C-alpha positions in Angstrom: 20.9 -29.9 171.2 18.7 -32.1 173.0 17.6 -29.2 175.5 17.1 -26.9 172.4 14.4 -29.8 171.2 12.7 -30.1 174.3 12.1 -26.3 174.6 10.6 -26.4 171.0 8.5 -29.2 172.2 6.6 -27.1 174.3 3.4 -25.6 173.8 3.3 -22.5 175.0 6.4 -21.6 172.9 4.6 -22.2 169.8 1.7 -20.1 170.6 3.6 -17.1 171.5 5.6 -17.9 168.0 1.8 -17.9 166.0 0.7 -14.7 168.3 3.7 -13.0 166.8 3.2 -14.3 163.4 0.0 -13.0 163.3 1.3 -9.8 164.5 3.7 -9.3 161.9 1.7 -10.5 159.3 -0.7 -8.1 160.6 1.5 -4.8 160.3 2.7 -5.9 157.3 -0.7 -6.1 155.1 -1.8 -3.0 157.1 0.8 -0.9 156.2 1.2 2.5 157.1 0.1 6.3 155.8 2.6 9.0 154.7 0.2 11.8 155.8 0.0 13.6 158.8 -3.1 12.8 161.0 -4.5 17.2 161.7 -7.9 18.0 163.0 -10.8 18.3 160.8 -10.7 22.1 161.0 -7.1 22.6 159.9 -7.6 20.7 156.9 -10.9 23.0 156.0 -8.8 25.9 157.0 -6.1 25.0 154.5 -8.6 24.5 151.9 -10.2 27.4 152.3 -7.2 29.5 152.4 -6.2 28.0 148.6 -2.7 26.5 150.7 -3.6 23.0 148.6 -2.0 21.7 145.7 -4.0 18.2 145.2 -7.1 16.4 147.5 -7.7 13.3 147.1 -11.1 12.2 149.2 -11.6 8.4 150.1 -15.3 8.0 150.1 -15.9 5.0 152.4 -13.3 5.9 154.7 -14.5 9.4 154.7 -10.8 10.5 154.6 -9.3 13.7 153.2 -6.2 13.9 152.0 -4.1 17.2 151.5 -1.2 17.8 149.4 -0.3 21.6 150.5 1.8 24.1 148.9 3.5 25.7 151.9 4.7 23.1 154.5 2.8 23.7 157.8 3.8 22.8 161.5 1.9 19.8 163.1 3.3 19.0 166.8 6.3 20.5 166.2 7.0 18.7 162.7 7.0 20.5 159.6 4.8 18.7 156.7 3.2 19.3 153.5 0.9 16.2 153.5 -2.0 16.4 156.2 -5.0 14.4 156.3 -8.3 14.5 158.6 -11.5 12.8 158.8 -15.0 14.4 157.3 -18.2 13.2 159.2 -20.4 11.0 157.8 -23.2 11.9 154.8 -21.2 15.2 154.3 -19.6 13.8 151.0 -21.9 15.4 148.9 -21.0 19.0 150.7 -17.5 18.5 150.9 -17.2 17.6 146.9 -19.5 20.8 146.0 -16.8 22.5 148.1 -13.9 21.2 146.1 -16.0 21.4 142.8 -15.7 25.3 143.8 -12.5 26.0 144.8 -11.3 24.1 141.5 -13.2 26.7 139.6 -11.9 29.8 141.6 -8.3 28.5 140.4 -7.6 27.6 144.2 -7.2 23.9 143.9 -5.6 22.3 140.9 -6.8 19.0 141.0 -8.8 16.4 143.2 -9.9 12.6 143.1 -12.2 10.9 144.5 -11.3 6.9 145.5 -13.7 3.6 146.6 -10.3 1.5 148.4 -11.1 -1.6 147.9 -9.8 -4.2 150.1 -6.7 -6.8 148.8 -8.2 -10.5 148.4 -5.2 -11.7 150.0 -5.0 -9.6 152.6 -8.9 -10.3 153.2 -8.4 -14.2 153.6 -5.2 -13.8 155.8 -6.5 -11.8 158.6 -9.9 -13.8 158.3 -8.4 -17.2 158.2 -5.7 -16.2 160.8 -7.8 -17.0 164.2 -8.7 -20.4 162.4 -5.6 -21.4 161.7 -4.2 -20.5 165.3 -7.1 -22.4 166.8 -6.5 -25.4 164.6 -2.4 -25.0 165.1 -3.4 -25.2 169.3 -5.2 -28.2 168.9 -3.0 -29.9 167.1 0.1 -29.2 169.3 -1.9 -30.4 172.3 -3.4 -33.4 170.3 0.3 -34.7 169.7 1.2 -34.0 173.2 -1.5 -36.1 174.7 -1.1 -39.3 172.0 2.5 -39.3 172.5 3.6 -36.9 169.2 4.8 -37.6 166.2 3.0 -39.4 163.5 0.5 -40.6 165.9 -1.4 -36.9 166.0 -4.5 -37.9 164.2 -4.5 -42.1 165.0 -6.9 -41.6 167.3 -8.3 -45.2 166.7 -4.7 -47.0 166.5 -3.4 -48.9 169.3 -0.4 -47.5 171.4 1.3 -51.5 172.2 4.8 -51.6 171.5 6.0 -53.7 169.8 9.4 -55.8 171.6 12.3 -55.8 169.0 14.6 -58.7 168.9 17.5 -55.9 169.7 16.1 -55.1 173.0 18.0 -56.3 176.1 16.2 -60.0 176.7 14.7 -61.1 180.3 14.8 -64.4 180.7 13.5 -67.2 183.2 16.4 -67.7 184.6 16.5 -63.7 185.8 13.0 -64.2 188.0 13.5 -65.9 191.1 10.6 -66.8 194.0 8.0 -67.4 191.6 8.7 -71.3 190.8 5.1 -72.3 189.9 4.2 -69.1 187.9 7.6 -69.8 185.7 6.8 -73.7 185.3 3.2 -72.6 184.0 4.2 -69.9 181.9 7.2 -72.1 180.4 4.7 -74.5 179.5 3.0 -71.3 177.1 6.5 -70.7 175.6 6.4 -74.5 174.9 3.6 -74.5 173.2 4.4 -71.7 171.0 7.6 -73.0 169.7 5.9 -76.6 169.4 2.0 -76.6 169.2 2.0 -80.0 167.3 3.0 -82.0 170.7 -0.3 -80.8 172.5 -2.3 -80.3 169.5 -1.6 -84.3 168.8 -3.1 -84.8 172.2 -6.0 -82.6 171.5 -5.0 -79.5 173.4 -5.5 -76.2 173.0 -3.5 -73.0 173.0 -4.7 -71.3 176.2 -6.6 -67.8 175.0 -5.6 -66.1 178.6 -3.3 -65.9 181.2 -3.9 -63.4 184.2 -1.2 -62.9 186.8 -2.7 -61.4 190.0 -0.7 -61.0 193.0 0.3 -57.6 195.3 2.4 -55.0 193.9 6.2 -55.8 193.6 5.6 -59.7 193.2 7.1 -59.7 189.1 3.8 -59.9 187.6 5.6 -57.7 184.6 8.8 -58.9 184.9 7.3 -62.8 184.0 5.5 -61.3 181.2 9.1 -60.0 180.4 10.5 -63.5 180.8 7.9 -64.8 178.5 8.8 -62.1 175.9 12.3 -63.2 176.0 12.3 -66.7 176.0 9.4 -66.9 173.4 10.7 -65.5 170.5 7.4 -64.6 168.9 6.1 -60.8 168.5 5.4 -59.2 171.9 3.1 -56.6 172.1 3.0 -54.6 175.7 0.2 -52.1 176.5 -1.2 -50.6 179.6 -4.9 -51.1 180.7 -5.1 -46.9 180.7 -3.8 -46.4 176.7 -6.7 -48.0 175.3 -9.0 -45.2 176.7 -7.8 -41.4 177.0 -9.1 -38.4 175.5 -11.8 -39.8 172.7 -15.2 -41.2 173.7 -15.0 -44.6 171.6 -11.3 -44.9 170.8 -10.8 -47.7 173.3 -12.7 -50.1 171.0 -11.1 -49.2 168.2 -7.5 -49.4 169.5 -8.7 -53.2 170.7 -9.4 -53.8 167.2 -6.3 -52.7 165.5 -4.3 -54.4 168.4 -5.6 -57.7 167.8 -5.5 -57.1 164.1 -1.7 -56.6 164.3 -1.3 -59.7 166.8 -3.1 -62.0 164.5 -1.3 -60.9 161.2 1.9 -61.8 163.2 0.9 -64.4 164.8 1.9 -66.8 167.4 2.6 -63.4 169.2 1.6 -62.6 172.8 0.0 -59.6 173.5 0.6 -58.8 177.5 -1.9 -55.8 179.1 -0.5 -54.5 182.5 -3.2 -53.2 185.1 -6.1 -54.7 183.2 -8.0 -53.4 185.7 -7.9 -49.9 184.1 -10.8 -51.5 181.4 -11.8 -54.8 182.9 -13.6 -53.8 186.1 -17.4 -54.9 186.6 -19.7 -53.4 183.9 -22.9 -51.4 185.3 -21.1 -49.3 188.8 -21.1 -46.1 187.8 -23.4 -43.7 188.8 -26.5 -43.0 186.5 -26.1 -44.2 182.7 -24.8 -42.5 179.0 -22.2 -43.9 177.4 -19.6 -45.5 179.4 -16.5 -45.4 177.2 -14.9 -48.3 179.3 -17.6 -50.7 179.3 -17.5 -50.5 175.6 -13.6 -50.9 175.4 -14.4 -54.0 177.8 -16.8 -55.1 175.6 -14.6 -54.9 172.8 -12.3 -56.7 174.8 -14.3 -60.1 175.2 -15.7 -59.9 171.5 -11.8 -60.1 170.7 -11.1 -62.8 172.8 -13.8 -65.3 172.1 -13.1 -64.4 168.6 -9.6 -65.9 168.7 -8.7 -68.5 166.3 -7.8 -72.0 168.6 -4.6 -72.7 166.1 -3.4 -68.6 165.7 -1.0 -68.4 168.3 -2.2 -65.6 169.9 -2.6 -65.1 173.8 -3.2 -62.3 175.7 -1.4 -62.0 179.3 -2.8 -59.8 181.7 -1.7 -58.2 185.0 -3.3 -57.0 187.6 -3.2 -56.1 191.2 -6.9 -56.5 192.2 -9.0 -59.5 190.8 -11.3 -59.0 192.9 -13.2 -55.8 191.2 -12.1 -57.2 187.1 -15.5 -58.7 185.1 -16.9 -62.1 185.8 -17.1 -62.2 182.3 -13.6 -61.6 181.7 -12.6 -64.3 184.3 -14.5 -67.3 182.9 -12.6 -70.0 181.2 -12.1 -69.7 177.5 -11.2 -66.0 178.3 -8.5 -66.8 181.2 -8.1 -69.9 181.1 -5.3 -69.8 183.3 -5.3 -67.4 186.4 -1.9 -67.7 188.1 -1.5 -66.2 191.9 1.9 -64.3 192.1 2.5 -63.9 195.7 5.3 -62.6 198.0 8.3 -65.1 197.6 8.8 -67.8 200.8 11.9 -68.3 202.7 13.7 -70.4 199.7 12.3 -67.6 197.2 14.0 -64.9 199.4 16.8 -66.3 199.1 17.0 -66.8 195.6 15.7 -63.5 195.0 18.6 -62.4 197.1 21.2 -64.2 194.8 19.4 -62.7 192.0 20.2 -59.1 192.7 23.4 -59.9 194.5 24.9 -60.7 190.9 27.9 -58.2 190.3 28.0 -56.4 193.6 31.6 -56.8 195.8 30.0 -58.0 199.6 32.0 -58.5 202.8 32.9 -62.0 203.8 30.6 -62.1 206.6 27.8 -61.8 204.8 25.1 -63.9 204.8 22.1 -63.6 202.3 20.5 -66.5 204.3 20.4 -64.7 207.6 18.9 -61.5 205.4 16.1 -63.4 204.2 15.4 -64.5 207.5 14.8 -60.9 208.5 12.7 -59.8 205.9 9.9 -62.0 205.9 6.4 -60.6 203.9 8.7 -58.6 201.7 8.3 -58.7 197.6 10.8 -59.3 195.1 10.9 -55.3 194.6 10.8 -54.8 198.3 14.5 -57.3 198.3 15.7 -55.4 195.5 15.5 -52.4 197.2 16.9 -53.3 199.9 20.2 -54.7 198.0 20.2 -51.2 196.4 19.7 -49.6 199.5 22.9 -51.4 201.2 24.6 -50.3 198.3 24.2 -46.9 197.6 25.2 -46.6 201.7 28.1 -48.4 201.0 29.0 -46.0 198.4 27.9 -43.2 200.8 30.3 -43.8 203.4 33.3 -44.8 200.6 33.2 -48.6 201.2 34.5 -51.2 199.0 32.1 -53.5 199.9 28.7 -54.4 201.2 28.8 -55.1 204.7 26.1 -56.7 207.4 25.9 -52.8 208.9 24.6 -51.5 205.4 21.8 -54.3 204.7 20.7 -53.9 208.5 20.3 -50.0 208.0 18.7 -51.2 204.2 16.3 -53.2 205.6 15.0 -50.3 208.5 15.0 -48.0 205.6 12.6 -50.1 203.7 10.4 -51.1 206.6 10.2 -47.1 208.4 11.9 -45.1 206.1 15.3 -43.3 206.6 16.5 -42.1 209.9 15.8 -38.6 210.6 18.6 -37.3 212.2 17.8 -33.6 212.1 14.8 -34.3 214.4 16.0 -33.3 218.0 13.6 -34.6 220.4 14.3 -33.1 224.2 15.5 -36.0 227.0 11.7 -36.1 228.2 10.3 -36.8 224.9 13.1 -39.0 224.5 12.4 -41.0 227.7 8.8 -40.7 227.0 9.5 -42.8 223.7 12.2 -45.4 225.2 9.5 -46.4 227.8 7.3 -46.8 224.6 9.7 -49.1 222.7 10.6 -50.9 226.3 7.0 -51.8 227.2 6.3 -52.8 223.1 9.5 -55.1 223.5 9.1 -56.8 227.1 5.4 -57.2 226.5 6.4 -59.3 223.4 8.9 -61.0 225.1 6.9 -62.3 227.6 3.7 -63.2 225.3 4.0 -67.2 224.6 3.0 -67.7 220.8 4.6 -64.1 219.5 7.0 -64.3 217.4 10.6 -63.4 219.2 11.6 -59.3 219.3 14.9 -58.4 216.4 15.1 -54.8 217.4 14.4 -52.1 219.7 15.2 -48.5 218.7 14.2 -45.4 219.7 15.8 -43.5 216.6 13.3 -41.6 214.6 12.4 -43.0 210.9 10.1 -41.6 208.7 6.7 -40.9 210.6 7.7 -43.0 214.0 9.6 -42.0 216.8 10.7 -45.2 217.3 10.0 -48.8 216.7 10.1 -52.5 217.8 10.7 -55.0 215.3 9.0 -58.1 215.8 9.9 -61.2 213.2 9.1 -64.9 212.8 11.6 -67.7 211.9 9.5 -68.4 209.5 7.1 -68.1 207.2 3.4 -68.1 208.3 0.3 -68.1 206.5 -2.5 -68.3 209.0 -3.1 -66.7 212.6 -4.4 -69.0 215.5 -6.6 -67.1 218.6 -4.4 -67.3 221.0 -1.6 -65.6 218.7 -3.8 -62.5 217.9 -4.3 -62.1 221.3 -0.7 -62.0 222.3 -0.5 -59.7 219.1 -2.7 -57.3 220.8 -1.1 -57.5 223.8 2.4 -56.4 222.1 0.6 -53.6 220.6 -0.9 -52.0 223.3 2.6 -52.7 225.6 3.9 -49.0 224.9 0.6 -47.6 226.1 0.2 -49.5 229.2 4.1 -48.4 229.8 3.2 -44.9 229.5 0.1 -44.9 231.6 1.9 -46.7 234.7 5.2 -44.9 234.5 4.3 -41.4 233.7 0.4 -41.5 234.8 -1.1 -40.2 231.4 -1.0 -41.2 227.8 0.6 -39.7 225.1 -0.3 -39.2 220.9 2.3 -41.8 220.4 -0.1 -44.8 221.0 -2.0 -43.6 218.2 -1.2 -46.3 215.6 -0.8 -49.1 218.5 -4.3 -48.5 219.0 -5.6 -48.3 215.3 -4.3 -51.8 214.2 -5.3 -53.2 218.2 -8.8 -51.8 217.3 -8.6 -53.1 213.5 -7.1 -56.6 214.9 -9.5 -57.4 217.4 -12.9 -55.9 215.2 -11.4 -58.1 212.5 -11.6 -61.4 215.0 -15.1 -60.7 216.2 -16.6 -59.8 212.7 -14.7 -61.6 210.2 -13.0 -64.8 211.7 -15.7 -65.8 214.3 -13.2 -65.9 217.4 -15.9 -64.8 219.8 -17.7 -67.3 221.8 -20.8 -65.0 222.0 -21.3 -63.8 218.7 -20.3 -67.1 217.3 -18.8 -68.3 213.9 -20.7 -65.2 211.8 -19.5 -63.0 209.7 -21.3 -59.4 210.2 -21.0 -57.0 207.3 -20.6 -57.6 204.0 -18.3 -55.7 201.9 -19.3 -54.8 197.7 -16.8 -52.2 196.8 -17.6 -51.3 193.7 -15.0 -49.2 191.3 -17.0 -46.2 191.4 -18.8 -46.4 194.9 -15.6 -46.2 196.8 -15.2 -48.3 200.1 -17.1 -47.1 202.5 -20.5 -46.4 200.6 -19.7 -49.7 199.2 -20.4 -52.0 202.8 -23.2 -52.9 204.2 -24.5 -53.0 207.7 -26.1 -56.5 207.7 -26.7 -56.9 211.4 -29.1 -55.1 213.8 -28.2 -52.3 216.2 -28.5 -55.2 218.9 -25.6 -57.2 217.5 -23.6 -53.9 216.5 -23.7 -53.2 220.4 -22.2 -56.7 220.8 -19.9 -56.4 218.7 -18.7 -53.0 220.3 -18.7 -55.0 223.5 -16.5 -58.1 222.5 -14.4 -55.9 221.0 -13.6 -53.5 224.1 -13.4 -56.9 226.3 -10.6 -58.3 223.7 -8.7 -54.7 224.0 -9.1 -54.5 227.7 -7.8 -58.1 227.7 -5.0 -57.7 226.3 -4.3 -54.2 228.2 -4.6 -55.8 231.4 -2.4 -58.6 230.2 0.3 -56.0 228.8 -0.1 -54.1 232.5 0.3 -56.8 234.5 3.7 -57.8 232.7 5.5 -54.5 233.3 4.1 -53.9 236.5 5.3 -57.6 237.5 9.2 -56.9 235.4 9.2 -53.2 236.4 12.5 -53.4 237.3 13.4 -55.3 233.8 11.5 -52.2 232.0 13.8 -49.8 233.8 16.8 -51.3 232.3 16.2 -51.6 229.2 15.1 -48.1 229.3 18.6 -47.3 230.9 20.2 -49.0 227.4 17.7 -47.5 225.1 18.6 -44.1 226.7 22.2 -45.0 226.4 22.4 -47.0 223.3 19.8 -46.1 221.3 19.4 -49.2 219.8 19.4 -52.7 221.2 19.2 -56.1 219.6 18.2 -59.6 220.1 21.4 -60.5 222.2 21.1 -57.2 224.6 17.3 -58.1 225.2 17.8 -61.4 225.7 20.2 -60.6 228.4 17.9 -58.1 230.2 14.9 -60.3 229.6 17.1 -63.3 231.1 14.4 -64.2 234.0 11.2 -63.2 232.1 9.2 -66.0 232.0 6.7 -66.7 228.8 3.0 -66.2 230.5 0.0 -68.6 230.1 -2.0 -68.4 227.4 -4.3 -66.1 227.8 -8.4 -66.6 227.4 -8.1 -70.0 225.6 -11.0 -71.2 223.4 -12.9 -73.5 225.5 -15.5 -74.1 223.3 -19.3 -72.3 223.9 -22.6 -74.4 224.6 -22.5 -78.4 223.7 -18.9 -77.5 221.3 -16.4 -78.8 224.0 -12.7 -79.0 223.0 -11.7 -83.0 222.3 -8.8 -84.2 225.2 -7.6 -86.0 222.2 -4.7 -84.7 220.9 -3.9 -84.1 216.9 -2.6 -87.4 215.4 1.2 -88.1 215.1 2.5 -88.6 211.6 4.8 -91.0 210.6 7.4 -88.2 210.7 6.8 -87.1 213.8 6.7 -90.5 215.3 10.5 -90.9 213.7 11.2 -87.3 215.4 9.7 -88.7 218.7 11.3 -92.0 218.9 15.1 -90.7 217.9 14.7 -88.2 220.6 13.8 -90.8 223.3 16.8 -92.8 222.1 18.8 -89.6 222.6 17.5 -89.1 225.5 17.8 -92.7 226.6 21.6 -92.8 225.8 22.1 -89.5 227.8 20.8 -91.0 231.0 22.9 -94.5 230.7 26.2 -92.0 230.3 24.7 -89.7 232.8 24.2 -92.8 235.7 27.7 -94.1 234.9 29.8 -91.1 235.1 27.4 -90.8 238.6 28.4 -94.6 239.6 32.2 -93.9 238.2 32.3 -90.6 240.6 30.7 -92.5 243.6 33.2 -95.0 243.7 36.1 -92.5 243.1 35.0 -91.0 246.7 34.9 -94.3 248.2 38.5 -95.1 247.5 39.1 -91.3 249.3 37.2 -91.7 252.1 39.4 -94.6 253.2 42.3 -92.9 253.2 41.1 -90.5 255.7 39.0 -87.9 253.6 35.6 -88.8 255.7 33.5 -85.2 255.0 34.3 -86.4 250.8 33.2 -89.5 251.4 29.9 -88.5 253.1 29.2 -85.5 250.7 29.7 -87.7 247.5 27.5 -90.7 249.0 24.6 -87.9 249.1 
């Protein structure tokens, strides 16, 4: 039944159903003639011969019509009713000719008829292309504002409306996103008790914009507010206020906060705001700007709120950066909350969060896989838990094992494995000396972060890859780690160019985020020495501009030449750096090669143990300052924590050495008491 309603809800069926309509309707009002269509000759002949009973001559059709007295044979057809066509302005002739054979006693009778068209028929078939144009639009109207009883609402908001029957989200169902939930708890407070603050003065807070990458919960909180509030919700998207209709966006602002404040408190939450909110006056030449004007709407709303109505508007977005200043200033959104990918405790909660209800192996630990997946989102973790499950189900498991969330979390990072890809043993080496170099560069580098994984298995667009990841979470990037970072990256080239004596394509990407890292520490973060702390180029993306007609070169061709220059020496630093580690642990290159050839994959253990007399490397080009800015030999100050730290590790250290000099003493005179009875070569060797 439900397939036989979706193939009526098609367009295209309905027009073929008018076309045919139309068609009958056509045949039917036209009818059809009982007469035999004969040339104009035959008929004269006929009439002339006195072979006709009856004529009957239709004057604006300039149609004859015979009735004969002998049937005649017409294409093989015997008929006694012919008709035929007279030429135009012969109707005088043709009824002088009938007037005549009527008197001769040849022709018994004959009329003559003005056909006048039917009224109805008349409207039908002149209404009929109207009404198939009007039916059209109308289908595709309801199939662009969602169908129904919506078809001619152009002006009426699309938010829907959250029933008390639908399945609730609460605050205890978000996880990694403590502060955003204690601020936003504080809105559901204040809803269901106003008089606490408003006794202290304070107001209801008109906005709330949650901004944060994709995949943080910005809708799920707005969820969570919906289902712990217990006021009217109304959810839109930033794209339904503006679709088809130059100035229906204003309108549906209107009705929307016409509904939210006859049902006020409610909460009215916008997702991707930035659909309507970006900065007024980008486009390209002027007219009428049907966003700008929903915007506008938008703020006239909004300062138009009444402080004691209960209403607030909660918006989402993923880039704050291009929405309105005036929709950012406070008494808009007030409150602008950064939702940002979870920490190490927010991992793990996340973890326990989508864990709920799904069988896992003993051995798991959801710790260790938040430790592995650092920079991921709550979506990304989700994912992945889904991941390890449908792969458990896969290969007819009971349960969630380590195995599964291991291959999870690859398939989030690179993508699935492609196993149909067959690469030849060259190729194959070609890549394993890749993924060696990558992984014994890093190894080596002193402030990287230590090497998970090494695999030469082919996911998604890589032929292989090295997995690099902290213990724990970092927020900023010092010098000397960027430069070790670019050093890992450009390992697998330097491994191609001294083992096989030419680069391959596969040092592509390497190369694009070296290139991207290193032009990024010149021009943005001031790392250079030369250049100094400047940042060259300024970026003004507007939304309509795009990003590259949107920066600007600030800088003369003499500093861009500079810059070119510092960044070459920072790539040819870090090559050298990566070259002189592999051609130093050649040996070490070759084995892990050997295991990559033979394993495929190899983790932290198996490295460690082929990397067991790598020794870190000195820092490389440390910052020593440029002109009269000279590094301090200070060092930083010790907290009071630290200086706990320090002295209960001299203690330790203290009470090591006492119980390391008496077992020493104890031993010594243990080989004293041997040598005396004859064991001299003891005696001597334990005295040294």
């Amino acid at each position: 039944m439900e397939r036989i309603r979706g193939f009526f809800r098609r367009p295209s069926v309905w027009v073929i159903l008018v076309i045919l309509a139309a068609i009958v309707l056509s045949s039917r009002f036209a009818g059809g003639s009982d007469y035999t269509k004969v040339d104009t000759s035959i008929a004269l002949g006929e009439l002339a011969s006195g072979n006709v009973s009856s004529v009957v001559f239709q004057d604006r059709e300039q149609n004859l019509q015979l009735e004969l007295r002998r049937e005649i044979t017409v294409d093989g057809r015997p008929t006694d009713r012919i008709e035929a066509n007279v030429p135009t302005g012969s109707n005088a002739a043709v009824l002088n000719e009938l007037r005549e054979l009527q008197q001769q006693g040849r022709l018994a009778e004959f009329d003559v008829k003005y056909p006048r068209d039917s009224v109805l028929r008349s409207f039908l078939l002149n209404l009929l292309p109207i009404a198939i144009l009007v039916i059209l639009l109308l289908l595709f109207m309801s199939q662009m504002q969602g169908g129904g009883s919506r078809v001619l609402n152009f002006g009426k908001s699309k938010a829907k409306l959250v029933a008390k029957d639908t399945p609730k989200t609460t605050f205890a169902d978000v996880a990694g996103a403590d502060e955003a939930v204690q601020e936003l708890q504080e809105i559901k407070d204040f809803l269901q008790n106003p008089a606490k603050y408003q006794a202290l003065g304070a107001k209801i807070p008109k906005g709330v914009l949650l901004y944060g990458p994709p995949g943080t919960g910005k809708t799920l909180l707005a969820r969570a507010v919906a289902g712990e509030a217990g006021v009217p919700f109304y959810s839109i998207s930033g794209s339904d206020f503006v679709e088809m209709f130059v100035g229906v966006g204003a309108s549906r602002v209107r009705d929307l906060f016409e509904q939210a404040k006859a049902n006020a408190p409610a909460i009215v939450f916008v997702d991707e705001i930035d659909a309507v909110g970006r900065h007024r006056g980008a486009g390209l030449g002027g007219g009428h700007d049907e966003r700008e004007q929903t915007l506008n709407q938008l703020l006239v709303e909004m300062d138009g709120f009444d402080t004691k109505g209960g209403v607030i508007l909660i918006a989402a977005t993923n880039r704050p950066d291009i929405l309105d200043p005036a929709l950012l200033r406070p008494g808009r959104f007030d409150r602008q909350i950064a939702v940002d990918a979870p920490d190490m405790e927010g991992r793990k909660a996340i973890l326990r969060v989508h864990a709920k209800g799904k069988p896992f192996a003993p051995d798991v630990d959801l710790d260790a896989v938040a430790r592995r997946t650092p920079g991921f989102s709550g979506a990304d973790l989700a994912n992945v838990i889904n991941e390890a499950a449908l792969l458990a189900a896969r290969n007819n498991k009971r349960a969630i094992t380590n195995e599964f969330l291991e291959e999870a979390i690859d398939r989030v990072i690179a993508g699935p494995q492609r196993r149909s890809r067959v690469m030849s043993e060259k190729e194959k080496k070609i890549t394993a000396y890749h993924e060696a170099g990558h992984a014994l560069v890093a190894w080596a580098m002193p402030q990287l972060a230590p090497v998970h994984k090494v695999t030469i298995l082919s996911r998604g667009r890589s032929l292989g890859h090295t997995l690099v990841l902290p213990t724990e979470d970092k927020y900023t990037q010092t010098r000397g780690e960027m430069i070790d970072t670019l050093a890992y990256a450009l390992g697998g080239r330097a491994a191609e160019e001294l083992v096989f004596h030419e680069p391959t394509t596969g040092a592509g990407n390497d190369i694009e985020k070296a290139s991207a890292i290193a032009r990024a520490m010149v021009t943005q973060y001031g790392m250079s020495a030369k250049l100094g702390a400047v940042k060259y180029g300024s970026s003004q993306e507007e939304p309509f501009l795009g990003r590259t007609m949107g920066h600007q070169k600030d800088y003369s061709d003499a500093i861009a030449a500079e810059i070119d220059a510092e960044v070459r020496n920072l790539i040819e630093l870090a090559h050298d750096e990566a070259w002189e580690i592999l051609v130093e642990y050649r040996d070490v290159l070759d084995n892990i090669v050997l295991e990559l050839m033979e394993k495929e994959t190899i983790s932290q253990a198996d490295l460690a143990r082929l990397c067991a007399r790598v020794k870190k490397r000195r820092p490389m080009a440390p910052y020593n300052g440029f002109g009269k800015r000279q590094p301090s030999d200070r060092p930083p100050v010790l907290t009071p924590a630290e200086r706990e730290a320090l002295k209960a590790q001299a203690e330790a250290d203290g009470a090591q050495a006492h119980a390391g000099a008496a077992d020493e003493a104890h031993s010594g005179a243990t080989g004293a008491s041997s040598g005396a009875t004859g064991t001299s070569s003891s005696s001597e060797g334990n005295g040294g």
